[in-house]
């Protein structure tokens, strides 16, 4: 997709992240989009509210998309997320057969790219990964949250 379209969808993911911030959740938002640029689902972190690590924004958005579509396979869909997915979420992205994941800020603590031993080749499901879309906005939102907790 073009940079303009990527930024438009990331802005929606950022609105989701702001909802998480209001709810005292780590401000991460995610949006699933089809190849025609239609939003299929959107979600934000709810790990505190649900007391579960399974309530990451990516997982909730993917789950909503699969329920809406009636299929766990998300070929032809892309995921926009404000923070680099963790290894758990990245594996779900691959298993869900998403075509692309586009994220804003890098995660220096939990990002999937930190695991140098993790190989996604076993899934035989290539995924395009683009980073840095609206990274400043994503990073500032996260910093404001963590600064308020210190």
XYZ file of N, CA and C in Angstrom:
450
model
N 0.841 -1.183 0.000
C 0.000 0.000 0.000
C 0.885 1.244 0.000
N 0.298 2.336 -0.326
C 1.072 3.570 -0.366
C 1.301 4.120 1.034
N 2.265 5.019 1.135
C 2.568 5.639 2.428
C 1.374 6.401 2.979
N 0.626 7.064 2.108
C -0.541 7.836 2.555
C -1.589 6.907 3.154
N -1.850 5.808 2.483
C -2.837 4.844 2.986
C -2.337 4.234 4.288
N -1.055 3.869 4.335
C -0.491 3.328 5.575
C -0.685 4.306 6.727
N -0.430 5.574 6.484
C -0.574 6.580 7.540
C -2.030 6.749 7.955
N -2.955 6.667 7.016
C -4.378 6.786 7.350
C -4.817 5.671 8.288
N -4.419 4.447 7.977
C -4.820 3.328 8.826
C -4.081 3.351 10.163
N -2.836 3.826 10.143
C -2.104 3.928 11.409
C -2.735 4.994 12.301
N -3.292 6.038 11.721
C -3.984 7.044 12.522
C -5.185 6.427 13.243
N -5.862 5.507 12.602
C -6.983 4.814 13.246
C -6.466 3.914 14.355
N -5.350 3.242 14.110
C -4.732 2.423 15.157
C -4.311 3.302 16.341
N -3.828 4.500 16.051
C -3.446 5.438 17.121
C -4.666 5.883 17.933
N -5.810 6.050 17.291
C -7.039 6.364 18.034
C -7.406 5.225 18.976
N -7.224 4.007 18.513
C -7.443 2.840 19.384
C -6.462 2.865 20.554
N -5.211 3.186 20.270
C -4.198 3.254 21.334
C -4.563 4.319 22.362
N -5.121 5.425 21.907
C -5.543 6.477 22.832
C -6.686 6.002 23.723
N -7.567 5.156 23.179
C -8.631 4.570 24.007
C -8.027 3.688 25.100
N -6.991 2.942 24.737
C -6.306 2.114 25.735
C -5.708 2.995 26.822
N -5.103 4.098 26.422
C -4.494 5.023 27.383
C -5.523 5.540 28.378
N -6.685 5.909 27.893
C -7.761 6.393 28.767
C -8.156 5.320 29.781
N -8.054 4.055 29.375
C -8.421 2.935 30.240
C -7.240 2.429 31.073
N -6.150 3.204 31.108
C -4.948 2.842 31.863
C -4.306 1.546 31.379
N -4.458 1.279 30.092
C -3.808 0.139 29.447
C -2.587 0.666 28.695
N -1.614 -0.205 28.434
C -0.496 0.183 27.578
C -1.107 0.595 26.239
N -0.804 1.808 25.767
C -1.502 2.332 24.588
C -1.020 1.740 23.264
N -1.641 0.628 22.922
C -1.370 -0.034 21.648
C -2.714 -0.258 20.961
N -2.770 0.096 19.692
C -3.972 -0.110 18.902
C -3.654 -0.880 17.642
N -4.653 -1.596 17.129
C -4.464 -2.417 15.931
C -5.709 -2.353 15.054
N -5.474 -2.473 13.744
C -6.546 -2.425 12.756
C -6.267 -3.485 11.692
N -7.282 -4.265 11.335
C -7.179 -5.228 10.237
C -7.920 -4.640 9.038
N -7.237 -4.668 7.877
C -7.739 -4.040 6.661
C -7.691 -5.052 5.515
N -8.708 -5.022 4.659
C -8.682 -5.922 3.503
C -7.949 -5.272 2.327
N -7.813 -6.016 1.264
C -7.042 -5.523 0.098
C -7.708 -4.350 -0.608
N -8.978 -4.110 -0.292
C -9.706 -2.989 -0.891
C -9.731 -1.770 0.036
N -8.949 -1.825 1.083
C -8.803 -0.733 2.050
C -10.033 -0.554 2.939
N -10.758 -1.635 3.178
C -11.874 -1.601 4.109
C -11.403 -2.076 5.469
N -11.795 -1.373 6.505
C -11.457 -1.811 7.854
C -12.385 -2.958 8.234
N -11.784 -4.057 8.643
C -12.539 -5.244 9.039
C -12.730 -5.274 10.552
N -11.681 -4.868 11.276
C -11.767 -4.851 12.735
C -10.739 -3.883 13.289
N -10.961 -3.489 14.523
C -9.993 -2.645 15.216
C -10.129 -2.905 16.711
N -9.001 -2.757 17.413
C -8.992 -3.073 18.839
C -7.820 -2.377 19.513
N -7.841 -2.384 20.835
C -6.733 -1.858 21.623
C -6.461 -2.812 22.774
N -5.299 -2.623 23.387
C -4.916 -3.485 24.501
C -5.980 -3.492 25.590
N -6.240 -4.673 26.117
C -7.137 -4.840 27.255
C -6.550 -5.828 28.259
N -5.226 -5.899 28.325
C -4.586 -6.891 29.193
C -4.907 -6.664 30.664
N -4.975 -5.427 31.093
C -5.294 -5.137 32.495
C -6.764 -5.411 32.775
N -7.635 -4.945 31.909
C -9.075 -5.127 32.110
C -9.447 -6.609 32.126
N -8.792 -7.381 31.290
C -9.097 -8.811 31.201
C -8.146 -9.667 32.014
N -7.129 -9.019 32.588
C -6.129 -9.738 33.381
C -5.564 -10.921 32.595
N -5.201 -10.632 31.333
C -4.730 -11.692 30.451
C -3.759 -11.144 29.415
N -2.648 -11.813 29.231
C -1.702 -11.454 28.180
C -2.269 -11.762 26.799
N -3.344 -12.504 26.744
C -3.964 -12.795 25.456
C -4.780 -11.619 24.932
N -4.897 -10.560 25.705
C -5.703 -9.405 25.297
C -4.853 -8.306 24.664
N -3.818 -8.698 23.938
C -3.039 -7.724 23.175
C -3.911 -7.195 22.041
N -3.656 -5.972 21.629
C -4.445 -5.336 20.574
C -4.465 -6.177 19.295
N -3.306 -6.732 18.923
C -3.211 -7.522 17.696
C -4.113 -8.747 17.765
N -4.059 -9.436 18.885
C -4.846 -10.661 19.051
C -6.335 -10.342 18.998
N -6.747 -9.275 19.683
C -8.162 -8.907 19.691
C -8.643 -8.499 18.301
N -7.827 -7.744 17.573
C -8.217 -7.323 16.219
C -8.300 -8.521 15.276
N -7.345 -9.432 15.389
C -7.365 -10.633 14.542
C -8.569 -11.490 14.890
N -8.829 -11.667 16.169
C -9.982 -12.473 16.592
C -11.296 -11.877 16.073
N -11.446 -10.567 16.195
C -12.656 -9.913 15.681
C -12.791 -10.108 14.170
N -11.684 -9.984 13.458
C -11.711 -10.148 12.000
C -12.124 -11.561 11.620
N -11.562 -12.567 12.281
C -11.896 -13.951 11.928
C -13.351 -14.270 12.263
N -13.845 -13.705 13.360
C -15.256 -13.921 13.698
C -16.170 -13.252 12.684
N -15.820 -12.041 12.284
C -16.629 -11.308 11.312
C -16.643 -12.010 9.960
N -15.471 -12.521 9.559
C -15.343 -13.151 8.245
C -15.765 -14.621 8.248
N -15.821 -15.233 9.421
C -16.162 -16.652 9.496
C -15.070 -17.561 8.984
N -13.833 -17.106 9.076
C -12.693 -17.894 8.591
C -11.451 -17.449 9.357
N -10.644 -18.392 9.806
C -9.419 -18.046 10.527
C -8.297 -17.626 9.590
N -8.455 -17.898 8.306
C -7.440 -17.537 7.325
C -7.650 -16.089 6.884
N -6.614 -15.291 7.026
C -6.714 -13.874 6.679
C -5.827 -13.523 5.486
N -5.787 -14.428 4.513
C -5.068 -14.137 3.265
C -5.686 -12.892 2.640
N -4.838 -11.973 2.193
C -5.333 -10.770 1.556
C -5.608 -9.624 2.518
N -5.306 -9.812 3.787
C -5.550 -8.788 4.803
C -4.225 -8.300 5.381
N -4.262 -7.083 5.894
C -3.089 -6.492 6.540
C -3.451 -6.048 7.945
N -2.445 -6.045 8.804
C -2.614 -5.594 10.184
C -1.760 -4.358 10.415
N -2.379 -3.317 10.918
C -1.680 -2.098 11.324
C -1.677 -2.075 12.838
N -0.502 -1.859 13.425
C -0.396 -1.836 14.881
C 0.619 -0.777 15.280
N 0.348 -0.092 16.368
C 1.173 1.050 16.751
C 2.522 0.655 17.339
N 2.657 -0.575 17.791
C 3.904 -1.049 18.398
C 4.310 -2.363 17.754
N 5.595 -2.553 17.577
C 6.114 -3.804 17.022
C 5.519 -4.990 17.784
N 4.946 -5.956 17.082
C 4.350 -7.104 17.762
C 5.391 -7.926 18.535
N 4.938 -8.497 19.640
C 5.783 -9.432 20.395
C 5.812 -10.757 19.637
N 6.623 -11.684 20.103
C 6.750 -12.981 19.426
C 5.420 -13.731 19.397
N 4.645 -13.643 20.485
C 3.343 -14.320 20.530
C 2.433 -13.784 19.428
N 2.353 -12.469 19.327
C 1.484 -11.855 18.323
C 1.992 -12.102 16.913
N 3.310 -12.072 16.739
C 3.869 -12.307 15.409
C 3.567 -13.727 14.940
N 3.631 -14.668 15.841
C 3.297 -16.038 15.457
C 1.820 -16.156 15.094
N 0.949 -15.453 15.810
C -0.466 -15.450 15.443
C -0.667 -14.804 14.077
N 0.051 -13.729 13.803
C -0.016 -13.064 12.498
C 0.342 -14.055 11.398
N 1.413 -14.799 11.604
C 1.850 -15.781 10.605
C 0.847 -16.920 10.458
N 0.387 -17.444 11.591
C -0.569 -18.552 11.537
C -1.908 -18.132 10.947
N -2.240 -16.865 11.088
C -3.491 -16.345 10.529
C -3.379 -16.039 9.045
N -2.166 -16.118 8.535
C -1.876 -15.931 7.108
C -2.132 -14.507 6.623
N -1.922 -13.549 7.501
C -2.012 -12.152 7.077
C -0.930 -11.878 6.039
N -1.240 -11.013 5.091
C -0.266 -10.676 4.049
C 0.806 -9.722 4.546
N 0.418 -8.803 5.448
C 1.364 -7.778 5.881
C 1.062 -7.334 7.302
N 2.127 -6.915 7.976
C 1.997 -6.241 9.265
C 2.784 -4.939 9.140
N 2.115 -3.858 9.487
C 2.716 -2.537 9.415
C 2.661 -1.980 10.823
N 3.837 -1.595 11.366
C 3.815 -1.099 12.739
C 4.528 0.228 12.865
N 4.239 0.902 13.972
C 4.798 2.220 14.228
C 6.132 2.146 14.951
N 6.070 2.096 16.272
C 7.276 2.137 17.102
C 7.884 0.749 17.275
N 9.204 0.717 17.334
C 9.904 -0.522 17.673
C 9.744 -0.786 19.164
N 9.726 -2.062 19.522
C 9.656 -2.450 20.926
C 11.023 -2.973 21.347
N 11.705 -2.211 22.188
C 13.054 -2.589 22.617
C 13.041 -3.675 23.683
N 11.867 -3.941 24.265
C 11.785 -4.953 25.318
C 11.143 -6.259 24.868
N 10.104 -6.153 24.027
C 9.329 -7.355 23.703
C 9.110 -7.589 22.216
N 9.676 -6.776 21.354
C 9.449 -6.920 19.923
C 9.936 -8.258 19.383
N 9.200 -8.798 18.432
C 9.541 -10.103 17.874
C 10.948 -10.121 17.288
N 11.425 -8.988 16.794
C 12.746 -8.956 16.149
C 13.887 -9.135 17.138
N 13.604 -9.058 18.438
C 14.644 -9.272 19.444
C 15.062 -10.735 19.540
N 14.172 -11.631 19.132
C 14.461 -13.061 19.209
C 15.253 -13.481 17.980
N 16.545 -13.461 18.107
C 17.431 -13.752 16.977
C 17.371 -15.221 16.543
N 16.819 -16.069 17.388
C 16.786 -17.497 17.087
C 15.459 -17.925 16.485
N 14.522 -17.013 16.407
C 13.197 -17.341 15.911
C 13.186 -17.298 14.391
N 12.808 -18.391 13.786
C 12.710 -18.451 12.328
C 11.256 -18.673 11.952
N 10.734 -17.806 11.104
C 9.346 -17.935 10.687
C 9.218 -18.734 9.399
N 10.307 -19.279 8.919
C 10.283 -20.016 7.668
C 9.464 -21.300 7.757
N 9.320 -21.852 8.945
C 8.607 -23.126 9.081
C 7.134 -23.003 8.713
N 6.583 -21.810 8.805
C 5.164 -21.632 8.524
C 4.873 -21.558 7.033
N 5.884 -21.272 6.223
C 5.715 -21.157 4.779
C 4.599 -20.167 4.422
N 4.481 -19.132 5.230
C 3.487 -18.087 5.004
C 4.215 -16.751 5.014
N 4.698 -16.321 3.873
C 5.456 -15.072 3.860
C 4.579 -13.890 4.272
N 5.143 -13.026 5.072
C 4.428 -11.828 5.511
C 5.348 -10.632 5.264
N 4.791 -9.586 4.701
C 5.541 -8.356 4.493
C 5.497 -7.581 5.803
N 6.652 -7.118 6.248
C 6.724 -6.335 7.482
C 7.265 -4.954 7.137
N 6.505 -3.931 7.526
C 6.963 -2.550 7.347
C 6.904 -1.875 8.715
N 7.953 -1.164 9.019
C 8.014 -0.490 10.318
C 8.159 1.009 10.127
N 7.939 1.742 11.203
C 8.196 3.167 11.208
C 7.055 4.053 10.735
N 5.895 3.485 10.451
C 4.758 4.301 10.022
C 4.161 4.990 11.254
N 4.187 6.297 11.259
C 3.718 7.100 12.400
C 4.470 6.713 13.678
N 5.750 6.433 13.529
C 6.537 5.958 14.677
C 6.660 7.006 15.776
N 6.782 8.260 15.413
C 6.926 9.305 16.434
C 5.671 9.400 17.284
N 4.511 9.435 16.650
C 3.255 9.499 17.400
C 3.081 8.276 18.294
N 3.402 7.108 17.754
C 3.280 5.874 18.530
C 4.215 5.886 19.737
N 5.465 6.289 19.494
C 6.460 6.316 20.565
C 6.078 7.323 21.651
N 5.631 8.508 21.248
C 5.266 9.541 22.225
C 4.082 9.111 23.091
N 3.131 8.432 22.503
C 1.984 7.930 23.261
C 2.439 6.911 24.305
N 3.320 6.024 23.902
C 3.854 5.023 24.843
C 4.683 5.692 25.938
N 5.521 6.650 25.554
C 6.345 7.349 26.553
C 5.491 8.097 27.562
N 4.418 8.727 27.097
C 3.563 9.461 28.029
C 2.923 8.506 29.032
N 2.542 7.332 28.573
C 1.954 6.343 29.472
C 2.953 5.890 30.524
N 4.151 5.492 30.087
C 5.136 4.977 31.028
C 5.692 6.067 31.929
N 5.812 7.284 31.439
C 6.246 8.395 32.302
C 5.232 8.662 33.408
N 3.955 8.496 33.114
C 2.918 8.715 34.127
C 2.930 7.628 35.198
N 3.512 6.480 34.879
C 3.564 5.357 35.830
C 4.794 5.429 36.751
N 5.749 6.305 36.408
C 6.990 6.368 37.194
C 6.888 7.396 38.282
